[in-house]
mmCIF file of C-alpha atoms in Angstrom:
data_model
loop_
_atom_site.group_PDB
_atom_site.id
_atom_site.type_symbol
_atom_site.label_atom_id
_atom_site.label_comp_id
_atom_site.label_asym_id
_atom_site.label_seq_id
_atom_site.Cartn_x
_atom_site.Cartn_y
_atom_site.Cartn_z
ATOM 1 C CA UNK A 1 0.000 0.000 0.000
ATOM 2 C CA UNK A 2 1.390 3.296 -0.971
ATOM 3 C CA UNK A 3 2.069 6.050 1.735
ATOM 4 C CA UNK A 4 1.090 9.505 1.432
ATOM 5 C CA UNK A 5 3.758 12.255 1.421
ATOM 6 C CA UNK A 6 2.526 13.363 4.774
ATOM 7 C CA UNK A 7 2.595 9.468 6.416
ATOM 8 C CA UNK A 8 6.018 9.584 5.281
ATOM 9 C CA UNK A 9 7.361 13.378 6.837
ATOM 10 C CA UNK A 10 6.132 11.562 9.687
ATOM 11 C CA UNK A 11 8.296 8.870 9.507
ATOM 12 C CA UNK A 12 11.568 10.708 8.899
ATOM 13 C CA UNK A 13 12.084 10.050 5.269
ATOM 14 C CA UNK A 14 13.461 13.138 3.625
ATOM 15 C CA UNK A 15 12.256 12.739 0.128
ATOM 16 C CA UNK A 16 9.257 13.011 0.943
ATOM 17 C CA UNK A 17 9.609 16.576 2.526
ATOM 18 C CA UNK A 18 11.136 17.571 -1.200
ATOM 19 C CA UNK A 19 8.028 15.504 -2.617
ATOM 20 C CA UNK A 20 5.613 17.715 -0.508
ATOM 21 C CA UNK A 21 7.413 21.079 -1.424
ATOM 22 C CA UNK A 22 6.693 20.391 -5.045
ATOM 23 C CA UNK A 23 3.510 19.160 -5.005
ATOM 24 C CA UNK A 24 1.910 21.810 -2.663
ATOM 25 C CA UNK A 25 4.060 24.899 -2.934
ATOM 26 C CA UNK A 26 1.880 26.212 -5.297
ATOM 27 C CA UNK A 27 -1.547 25.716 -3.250
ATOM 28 C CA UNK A 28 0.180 26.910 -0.079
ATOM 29 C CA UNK A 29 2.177 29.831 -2.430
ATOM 30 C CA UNK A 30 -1.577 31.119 -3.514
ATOM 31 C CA UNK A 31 -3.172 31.212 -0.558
ATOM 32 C CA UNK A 32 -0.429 33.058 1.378
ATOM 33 C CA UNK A 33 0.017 36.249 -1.950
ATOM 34 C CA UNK A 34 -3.973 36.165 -1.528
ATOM 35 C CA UNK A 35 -3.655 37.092 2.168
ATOM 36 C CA UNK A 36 -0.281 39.005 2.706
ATOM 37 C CA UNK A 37 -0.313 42.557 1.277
ATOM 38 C CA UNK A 38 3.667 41.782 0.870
ATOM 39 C CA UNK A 39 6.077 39.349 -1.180
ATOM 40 C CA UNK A 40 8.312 39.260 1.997
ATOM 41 C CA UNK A 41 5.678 38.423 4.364
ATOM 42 C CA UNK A 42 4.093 35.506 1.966
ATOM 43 C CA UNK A 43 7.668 33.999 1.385
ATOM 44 C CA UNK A 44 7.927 33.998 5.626
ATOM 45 C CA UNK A 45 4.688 32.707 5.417
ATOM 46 C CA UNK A 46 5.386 29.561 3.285
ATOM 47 C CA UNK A 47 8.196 28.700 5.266
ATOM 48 C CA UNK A 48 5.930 28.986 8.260
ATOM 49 C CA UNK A 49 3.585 26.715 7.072
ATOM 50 C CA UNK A 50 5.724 24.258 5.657
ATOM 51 C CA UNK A 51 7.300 23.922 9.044
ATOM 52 C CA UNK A 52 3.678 23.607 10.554
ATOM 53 C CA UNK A 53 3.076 20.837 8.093
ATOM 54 C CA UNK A 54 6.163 18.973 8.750
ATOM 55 C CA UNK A 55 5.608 19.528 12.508
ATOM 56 C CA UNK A 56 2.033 18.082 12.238
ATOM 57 C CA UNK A 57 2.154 15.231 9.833
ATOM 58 C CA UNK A 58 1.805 12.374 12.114
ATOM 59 C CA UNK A 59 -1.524 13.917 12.890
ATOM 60 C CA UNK A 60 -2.886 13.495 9.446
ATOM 61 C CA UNK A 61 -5.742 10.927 8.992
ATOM 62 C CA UNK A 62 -6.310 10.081 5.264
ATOM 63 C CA UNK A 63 -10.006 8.351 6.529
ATOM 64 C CA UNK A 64 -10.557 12.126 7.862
ATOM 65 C CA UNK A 65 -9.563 14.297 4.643
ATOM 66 C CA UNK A 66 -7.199 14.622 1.808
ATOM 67 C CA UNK A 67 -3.933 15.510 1.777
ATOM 68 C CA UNK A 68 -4.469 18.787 0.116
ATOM 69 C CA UNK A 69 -7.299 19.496 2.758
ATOM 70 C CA UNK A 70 -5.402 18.872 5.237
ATOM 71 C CA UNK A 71 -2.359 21.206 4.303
ATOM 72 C CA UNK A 72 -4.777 23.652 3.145
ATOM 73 C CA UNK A 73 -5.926 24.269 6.803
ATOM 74 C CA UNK A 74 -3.317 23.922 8.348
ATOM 75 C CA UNK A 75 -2.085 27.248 5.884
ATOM 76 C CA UNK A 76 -5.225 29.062 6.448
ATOM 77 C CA UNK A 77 -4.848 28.671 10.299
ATOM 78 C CA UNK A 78 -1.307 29.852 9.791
ATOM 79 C CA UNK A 79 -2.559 32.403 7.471
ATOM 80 C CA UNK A 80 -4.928 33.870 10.036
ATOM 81 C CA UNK A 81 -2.816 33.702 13.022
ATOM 82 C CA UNK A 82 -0.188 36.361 11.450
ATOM 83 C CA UNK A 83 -2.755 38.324 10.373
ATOM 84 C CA UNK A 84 -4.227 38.462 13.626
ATOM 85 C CA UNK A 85 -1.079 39.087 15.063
ATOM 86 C CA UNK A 86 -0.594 41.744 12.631
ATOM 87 C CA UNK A 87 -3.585 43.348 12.882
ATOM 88 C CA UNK A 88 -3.444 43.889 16.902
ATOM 89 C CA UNK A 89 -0.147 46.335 15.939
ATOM 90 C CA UNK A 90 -1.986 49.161 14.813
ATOM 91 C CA UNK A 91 -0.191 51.453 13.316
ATOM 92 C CA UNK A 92 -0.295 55.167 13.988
ATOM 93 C CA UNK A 93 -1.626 56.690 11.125
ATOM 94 C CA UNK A 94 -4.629 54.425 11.593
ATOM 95 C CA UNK A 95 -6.104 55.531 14.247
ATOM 96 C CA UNK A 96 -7.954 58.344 13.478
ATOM 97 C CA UNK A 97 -9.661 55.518 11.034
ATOM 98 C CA UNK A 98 -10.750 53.709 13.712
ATOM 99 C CA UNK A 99 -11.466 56.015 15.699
ATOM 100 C CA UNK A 100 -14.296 57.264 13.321
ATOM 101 C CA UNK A 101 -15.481 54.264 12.367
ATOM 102 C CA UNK A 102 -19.383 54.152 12.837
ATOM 103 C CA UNK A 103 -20.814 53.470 16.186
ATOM 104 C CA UNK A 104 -22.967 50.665 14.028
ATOM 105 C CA UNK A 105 -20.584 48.196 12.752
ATOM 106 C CA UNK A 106 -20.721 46.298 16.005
ATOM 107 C CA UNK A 107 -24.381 45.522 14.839
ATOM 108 C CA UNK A 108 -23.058 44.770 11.084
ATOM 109 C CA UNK A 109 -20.589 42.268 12.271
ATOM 110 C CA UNK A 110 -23.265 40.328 14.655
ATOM 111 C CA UNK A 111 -25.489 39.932 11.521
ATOM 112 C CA UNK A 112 -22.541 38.655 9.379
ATOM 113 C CA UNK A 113 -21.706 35.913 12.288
ATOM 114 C CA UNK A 114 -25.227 35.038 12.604
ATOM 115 C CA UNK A 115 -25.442 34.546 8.618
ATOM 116 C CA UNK A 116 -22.534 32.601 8.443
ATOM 117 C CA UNK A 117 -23.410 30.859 11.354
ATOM 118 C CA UNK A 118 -26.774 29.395 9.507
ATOM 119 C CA UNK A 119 -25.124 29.226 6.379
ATOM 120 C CA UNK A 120 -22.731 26.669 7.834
ATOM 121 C CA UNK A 121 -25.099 24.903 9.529
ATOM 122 C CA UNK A 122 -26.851 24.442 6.173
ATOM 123 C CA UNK A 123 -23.842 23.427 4.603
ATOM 124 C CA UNK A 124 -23.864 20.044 6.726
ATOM 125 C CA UNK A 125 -26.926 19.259 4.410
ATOM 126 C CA UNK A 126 -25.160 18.955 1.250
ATOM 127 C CA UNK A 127 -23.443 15.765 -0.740
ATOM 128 C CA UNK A 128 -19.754 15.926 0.731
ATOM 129 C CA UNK A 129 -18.326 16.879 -2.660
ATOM 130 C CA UNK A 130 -20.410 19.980 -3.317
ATOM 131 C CA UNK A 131 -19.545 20.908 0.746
ATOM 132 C CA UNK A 132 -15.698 20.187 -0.238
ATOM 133 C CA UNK A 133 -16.221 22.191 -3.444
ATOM 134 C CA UNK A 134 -17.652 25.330 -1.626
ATOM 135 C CA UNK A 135 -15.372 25.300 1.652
ATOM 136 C CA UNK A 136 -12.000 25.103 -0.744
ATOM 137 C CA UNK A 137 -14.038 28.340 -2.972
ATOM 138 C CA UNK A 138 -15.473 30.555 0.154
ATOM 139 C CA UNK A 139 -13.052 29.649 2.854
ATOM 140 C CA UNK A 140 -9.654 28.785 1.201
ATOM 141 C CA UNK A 141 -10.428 31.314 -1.733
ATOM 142 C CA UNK A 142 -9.599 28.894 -4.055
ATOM 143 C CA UNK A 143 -10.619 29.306 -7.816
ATOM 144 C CA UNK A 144 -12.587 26.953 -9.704
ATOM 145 C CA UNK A 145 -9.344 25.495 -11.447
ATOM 146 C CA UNK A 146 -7.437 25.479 -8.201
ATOM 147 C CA UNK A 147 -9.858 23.348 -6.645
ATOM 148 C CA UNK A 148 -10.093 20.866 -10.207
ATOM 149 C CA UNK A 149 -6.077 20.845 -9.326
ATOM 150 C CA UNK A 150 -6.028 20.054 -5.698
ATOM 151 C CA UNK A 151 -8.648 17.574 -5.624
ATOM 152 C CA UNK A 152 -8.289 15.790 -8.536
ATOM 153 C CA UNK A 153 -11.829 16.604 -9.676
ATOM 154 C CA UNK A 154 -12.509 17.743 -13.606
ATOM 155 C CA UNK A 155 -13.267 21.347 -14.140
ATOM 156 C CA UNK A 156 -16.777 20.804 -15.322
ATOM 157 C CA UNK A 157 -17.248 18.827 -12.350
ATOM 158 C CA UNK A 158 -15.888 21.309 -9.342
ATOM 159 C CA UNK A 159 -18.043 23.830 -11.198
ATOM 160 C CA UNK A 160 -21.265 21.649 -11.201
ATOM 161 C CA UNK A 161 -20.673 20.838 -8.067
ATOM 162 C CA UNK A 162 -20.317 24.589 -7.259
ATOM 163 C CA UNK A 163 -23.446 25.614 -8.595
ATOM 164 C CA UNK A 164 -25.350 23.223 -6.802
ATOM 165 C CA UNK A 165 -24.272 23.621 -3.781
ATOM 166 C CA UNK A 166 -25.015 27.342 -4.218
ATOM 167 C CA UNK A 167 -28.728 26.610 -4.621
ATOM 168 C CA UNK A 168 -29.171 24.178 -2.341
ATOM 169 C CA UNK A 169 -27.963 25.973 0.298
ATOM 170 C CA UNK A 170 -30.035 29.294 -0.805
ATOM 171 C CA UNK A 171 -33.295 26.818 -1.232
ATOM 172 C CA UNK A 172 -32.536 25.532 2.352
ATOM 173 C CA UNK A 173 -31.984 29.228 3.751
ATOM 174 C CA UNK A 174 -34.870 30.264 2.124
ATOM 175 C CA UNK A 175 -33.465 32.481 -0.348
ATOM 176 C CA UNK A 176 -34.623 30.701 -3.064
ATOM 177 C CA UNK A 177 -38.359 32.047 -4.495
ATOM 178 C CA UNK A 178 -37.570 30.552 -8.290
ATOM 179 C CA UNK A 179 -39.533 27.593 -6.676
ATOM 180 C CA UNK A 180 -42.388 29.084 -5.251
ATOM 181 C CA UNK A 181 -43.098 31.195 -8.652
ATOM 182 C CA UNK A 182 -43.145 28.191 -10.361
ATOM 183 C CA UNK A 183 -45.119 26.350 -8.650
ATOM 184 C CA UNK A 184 -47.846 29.147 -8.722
ATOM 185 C CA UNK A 185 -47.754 29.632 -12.352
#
């Protein structure tokens, strides 16, 4: 039975760590540019992540998810933890921005946590390729074609998959009225 790159990392062997550079620099090169307003900060991202990975890989499960799921979080967690970090150093020159924010956004933000909060719950309800599909697009911020490359899946497919997904979950949130015309007409 063949091991996966990560099984391997975890059990010392140091081709594999070259194996895993190649096949998911690219995936974890993406999704650090798309959240680091700098090339220096992405390139110290990478490494960060990497290291993550390699720290980590004895806690991947293939019977859980995919390799490529499971480096893609543990990026975005990475991801989100410097830009926390960088976030709480606020610079000068920002704070008369903040400082005149609107007393309302407080409210803004609730409704956006509640939304997402049904919206995920929703998300439970749908085949576990159109879910995967849709967490890799909203979440990871992957494209269409990224996601055809990570998971294996055609094009056509991640798409169709996309698209359904989409309007099942708006038909389960109640968004969806196309149904209701048409069944009046």
């Amino acid at each position: 039975m063949n091991q996966s790159v990560l099984q391997r990392i975890a059990q010392g062997d140091k081709s594999a760590v070259e194996e895993c550079l190649n096949t998911y620099g690219g995936l974890v090169w993406s999704l650090a540019r798309r959240m680091c307003p700098k090339t220096d900060d992405a390139e110290d991202a990478v490494q960060e992540i990497f290291i993550e990975v390699w720290k980590n890989a004895e806690r991947f499960d293939d019977a859980q998810s995919s390799e490529t799921t499971f480096i893609a979080m543990i990026a975005r967690r990475r991801l989100i933890d410097r830009l926390r970090y960088m976030n709480r150093r606020i610079a000068p020159d920002y704070l008369e921005d903040v400082l005149a924010e609107p007393s309302n956004r407080a409210d803004e933000e609730m409704q956006t946590l509640v939304e997402a909060k049904e919206a995920a719950k929703v998300m439970q309800h749908l085949r576990p390729e159109q879910r995967q599909v849709l967490l890799l697009s909203i979440i990871q911020g992957l494209s269409h074609q990224e996601i055809s490359d990570a998971t294996g899946m055609p094009l056509g497919t991640v798409k169709t998959h996309a698209r359904r997904g989409l309007l099942q979950v708006r038909e389960l949130l109640g968004l969806d009225n196309s149904k209701n015309k048409e069944v009046s007409a």
